[in-house]
Tab-separated table of C-alpha atoms in Angstrom:
chain	number	residue	atom	x	y	z
A	1	MET	CA	-29.190	0.730	-22.879
A	2	GLU	CA	-28.792	-1.858	-20.117
A	3	GLU	CA	-30.711	-4.615	-22.048
A	4	ASN	CA	-27.806	-4.523	-24.599
A	5	ILE	CA	-25.181	-5.390	-21.691
A	6	THR	CA	-24.468	-9.110	-21.156
A	7	ALA	CA	-21.978	-10.158	-18.377
A	8	HIS	CA	-19.226	-12.313	-19.858
A	9	SER	CA	-18.454	-15.648	-18.037
A	10	TYR	CA	-14.669	-16.323	-18.004
A	11	GLN	CA	-13.146	-19.665	-17.524
A	12	ILE	CA	-11.410	-19.024	-14.136
A	13	SER	CA	-13.790	-19.050	-11.204
A	14	GLN	CA	-13.331	-17.260	-7.803
A	15	LYS	CA	-13.054	-20.622	-6.116
A	16	GLU	CA	-9.892	-21.509	-8.317
A	17	ARG	CA	-8.380	-18.218	-7.654
A	18	MET	CA	-9.016	-18.661	-3.876
A	19	ALA	CA	-7.298	-22.135	-4.240
A	20	LEU	CA	-4.373	-20.642	-5.885
A	21	ASN	CA	-3.994	-18.034	-3.201
A	22	ASN	CA	-4.809	-20.338	-0.397
A	23	HIS	CA	-6.962	-18.005	1.232
A	24	LYS	CA	-10.521	-16.464	0.931
A	25	PRO	CA	-11.028	-12.883	-0.286
A	26	LEU	CA	-12.346	-10.016	2.081
A	27	LEU	CA	-13.042	-6.358	2.301
A	28	ILE	CA	-11.643	-4.784	5.343
A	29	TRP	CA	-13.274	-1.426	5.690
A	30	PHE	CA	-11.617	1.197	7.934
A	31	THR	CA	-14.069	4.140	8.657
A	32	GLY	CA	-13.494	7.239	10.893
A	33	LEU	CA	-12.771	10.777	10.947
A	34	SER	CA	-9.990	12.475	8.838
A	35	GLY	CA	-6.758	12.026	10.973
A	36	SER	CA	-8.174	9.254	13.074
A	37	GLY	CA	-5.468	6.824	11.961
A	38	LYS	CA	-7.234	4.769	9.473
A	39	SER	CA	-4.661	4.675	6.637
A	40	THR	CA	-1.880	4.214	9.225
A	41	ILE	CA	-3.480	1.409	10.647
A	42	ALA	CA	-4.615	-0.203	7.333
A	43	ASN	CA	-0.989	0.007	6.160
A	44	LEU	CA	0.327	-1.891	9.098
A	45	VAL	CA	-2.398	-4.472	9.091
A	46	GLU	CA	-1.688	-5.030	5.320
A	47	HIS	CA	2.070	-5.325	5.972
A	48	SER	CA	1.306	-7.873	8.588
A	49	LEU	CA	-1.008	-9.972	6.250
A	50	PHE	CA	1.557	-9.563	3.345
A	51	LYS	CA	4.293	-11.084	5.483
A	52	ARG	CA	1.920	-14.088	5.933
A	53	GLY	CA	1.696	-14.502	2.171
A	54	ILE	CA	-1.796	-13.080	1.955
A	55	LYS	CA	-2.569	-11.339	-1.530
A	56	THR	CA	-3.603	-7.834	-0.469
A	57	TYR	CA	-4.331	-4.462	-1.953
A	58	ALA	CA	-5.025	-1.106	-0.214
A	59	LEU	CA	-7.442	1.559	-1.341
A	60	ASP	CA	-7.157	4.989	0.095
A	61	GLY	CA	-9.167	8.075	-0.015
A	62	ASP	CA	-6.754	10.589	-1.459
A	63	ASN	CA	-5.372	8.051	-3.996
A	64	ILE	CA	-8.785	7.349	-5.213
A	65	ARG	CA	-9.732	10.890	-5.433
A	66	LYS	CA	-6.702	11.661	-7.521
A	67	GLY	CA	-7.622	9.012	-10.036
A	68	ILE	CA	-10.886	7.023	-10.525
A	69	ASN	CA	-12.978	9.664	-8.620
A	70	ASN	CA	-11.282	12.897	-9.521
A	71	ASP	CA	-14.617	14.012	-11.041
A	72	LEU	CA	-16.420	14.103	-7.758
A	73	SER	CA	-16.826	16.871	-5.176
A	74	PHE	CA	-17.500	16.452	-1.395
A	75	SER	CA	-21.148	17.201	-1.710
A	76	PRO	CA	-23.400	14.677	0.015
A	77	GLN	CA	-24.165	13.173	-3.295
A	78	ASP	CA	-20.975	12.836	-4.526
A	79	ARG	CA	-19.584	11.355	-1.240
A	80	THR	CA	-22.252	8.513	-1.842
A	81	GLU	CA	-21.253	8.050	-5.348
A	82	ASN	CA	-17.469	8.034	-4.175
A	83	ILE	CA	-18.364	5.214	-1.853
A	84	ARG	CA	-20.463	3.387	-4.417
A	85	ARG	CA	-17.633	3.282	-7.095
A	86	ILE	CA	-15.045	2.141	-4.294
A	87	ALA	CA	-17.414	-0.616	-3.409
A	88	GLU	CA	-17.883	-1.838	-7.040
A	89	VAL	CA	-13.922	-1.638	-7.364
A	90	SER	CA	-13.684	-3.629	-4.293
A	91	LYS	CA	-16.109	-6.284	-5.416
A	92	LEU	CA	-14.180	-6.814	-8.430
A	93	MET	CA	-10.911	-7.259	-6.276
A	94	ILE	CA	-12.806	-9.668	-4.086
A	95	ASP	CA	-13.848	-11.747	-7.331
A	96	ALA	CA	-10.035	-11.600	-8.143
A	97	GLY	CA	-9.319	-13.348	-4.740
A	98	LEU	CA	-7.799	-10.410	-2.914
A	99	VAL	CA	-7.826	-9.202	0.598
A	100	VAL	CA	-8.681	-5.471	0.213
A	101	LEU	CA	-7.989	-2.770	2.808
A	102	ALA	CA	-10.074	0.331	2.251
A	103	ALA	CA	-9.504	3.424	4.391
A	104	PHE	CA	-12.128	5.990	3.907
A	105	VAL	CA	-14.070	8.603	6.092
A	106	SER	CA	-17.248	7.122	4.629
A	107	PRO	CA	-19.507	9.104	7.181
A	108	ASN	CA	-22.896	7.885	6.339
A	109	LYS	CA	-24.322	4.625	7.649
A	110	LYS	CA	-26.520	4.020	4.667
A	111	ASP	CA	-23.366	4.099	2.372
A	112	ARG	CA	-21.433	1.768	4.592
A	113	GLN	CA	-24.540	-0.596	4.667
A	114	ASP	CA	-24.763	-0.302	0.873
A	115	ILE	CA	-21.002	-1.477	0.659
A	116	ARG	CA	-21.932	-4.516	2.621
A	117	THR	CA	-24.769	-5.343	0.324
A	118	ILE	CA	-22.724	-4.872	-2.771
A	119	VAL	CA	-19.764	-7.085	-1.711
A	120	LYS	CA	-21.916	-9.495	0.226
A	121	ASP	CA	-21.981	-9.585	4.207
A	122	ALA	CA	-19.516	-12.640	4.410
A	123	ASN	CA	-16.910	-10.493	2.557
A	124	PHE	CA	-17.172	-7.462	4.665
A	125	VAL	CA	-15.516	-6.389	7.882
A	126	GLU	CA	-16.114	-2.970	9.261
A	127	ILE	CA	-13.579	-1.348	11.517
A	128	TYR	CA	-14.288	1.816	13.249
A	129	VAL	CA	-11.312	3.891	14.105
A	130	ASN	CA	-12.792	5.837	16.777
A	131	THR	CA	-10.673	9.053	17.421
A	132	SER	CA	-12.257	12.135	19.098
A	133	ILE	CA	-12.633	15.294	16.896
A	134	GLU	CA	-10.336	17.019	19.428
A	135	GLU	CA	-7.676	14.626	18.916
A	136	CYS	CA	-7.949	14.475	15.007
A	137	GLU	CA	-7.719	18.394	15.139
A	138	ARG	CA	-4.726	18.182	17.359
A	139	ARG	CA	-2.998	15.936	14.861
A	140	ASP	CA	-4.351	17.644	11.820
A	141	VAL	CA	-1.917	15.762	9.665
A	142	LYS	CA	-3.021	17.319	6.173
A	143	GLY	CA	-4.071	20.703	7.739
A	144	LEU	CA	-7.569	20.095	6.858
A	145	TYR	CA	-9.310	21.122	10.001
A	146	LYS	CA	-7.413	24.341	10.148
A	147	LYS	CA	-8.747	25.191	6.658
A	148	ALA	CA	-12.249	24.136	7.641
A	149	ARG	CA	-12.282	26.320	10.712
A	150	ALA	CA	-11.034	29.139	8.410
A	151	GLY	CA	-13.959	28.574	6.153
A	152	GLU	CA	-11.831	27.406	3.296
A	153	ILE	CA	-13.110	23.834	2.997
A	154	LYS	CA	-16.797	23.174	3.010
A	155	ASN	CA	-18.594	20.000	3.919
A	156	MET	CA	-15.473	18.929	6.329
A	157	THR	CA	-16.794	15.949	8.250
A	158	GLY	CA	-16.766	16.550	11.966
A	159	ILE	CA	-16.775	20.422	11.372
A	160	SER	CA	-19.509	21.315	8.965
A	161	ALA	CA	-20.722	17.905	7.916
A	162	PRO	CA	-21.828	14.888	10.162
A	163	TYR	CA	-20.193	11.624	10.994
A	164	GLU	CA	-22.423	8.894	11.739
A	165	ALA	CA	-20.588	6.330	13.772
A	166	PRO	CA	-21.165	2.714	13.203
A	167	ASP	CA	-23.734	0.894	15.668
A	168	ASN	CA	-22.103	-2.517	15.447
A	169	PRO	CA	-18.630	-2.557	13.782
A	170	GLU	CA	-16.843	-5.930	13.637
A	171	ILE	CA	-14.009	-4.052	15.488
A	172	GLU	CA	-13.788	-0.701	17.207
A	173	ILE	CA	-10.220	0.865	17.696
A	174	GLU	CA	-10.042	3.706	20.237
A	175	THR	CA	-6.618	5.173	19.052
A	176	GLU	CA	-6.297	7.382	22.316
A	177	ASN	CA	-6.582	4.528	24.629
A	178	GLU	CA	-4.763	1.648	22.789
A	179	PRO	CA	-1.298	1.420	21.474
A	180	ILE	CA	-1.313	1.084	17.741
A	181	GLU	CA	0.635	-2.353	17.828
A	182	ASP	CA	-2.143	-3.855	19.991
A	183	SER	CA	-4.757	-2.446	17.456
A	184	VAL	CA	-3.013	-3.966	14.450
A	185	LYS	CA	-2.560	-7.394	16.393
A	186	ARG	CA	-6.394	-7.318	17.353
A	187	ILE	CA	-7.474	-6.781	13.800
A	188	VAL	CA	-4.969	-9.339	12.303
A	189	ASP	CA	-6.124	-12.073	14.891
A	190	TYR	CA	-9.742	-11.319	13.898
A	191	ILE	CA	-9.135	-11.422	10.100
A	192	ILE	CA	-6.940	-14.570	9.712
A	193	PRO	CA	-9.499	-17.145	10.673
A	194	LYS	CA	-11.878	-15.577	8.257
A	195	LEU	CA	-9.314	-16.105	5.299
A	196	LYS	CA	-8.959	-19.949	5.856
A	197	LEU	CA	-10.395	-22.041	3.263
A	198	ASN	CA	-12.936	-24.808	4.259
A	199	ASN	CA	-10.570	-27.630	3.509
A	200	GLU	CA	-7.918	-26.270	6.030
């Protein structure tokens, strides 16, 4: 079937979109346990970039699961497919010239490496939101850990499924030791230079 598929070339290039936006595109990938603070930090980083005139869009685990990936379970195979689809969506958004902020547990190193391959290394920033399982359980914002401990949720990362921490993330945030305002500033300060066009 693939031999019948031909990519269509449109007249507007990514370079032209970048010039219109006045910044480069980027995928900022937040990984960490459920309850680590990924979505909260991503939201604040996006708000800071938006105020600077950066064209952004945020992708979040629950929102994606309710829509494009609502046919997937939390089995290891479906987790990998979940991340693959998100990477492909992010690739399209990067082609559109956007800065994408993606907050997903994404527990497997290989899956995260595959994202980097799909969107290209220059377009990818991995942020490890490092929060202990004890603190995530204490917060338990969504009540997931309580259900997992009661056996109501299977394949819960950190409880009944493993989380493989990044070896060399571009940024590591230890939420238990760093005020959230400082974390956000550190991320934004790292991101801004990467968005500048070559002629700036």
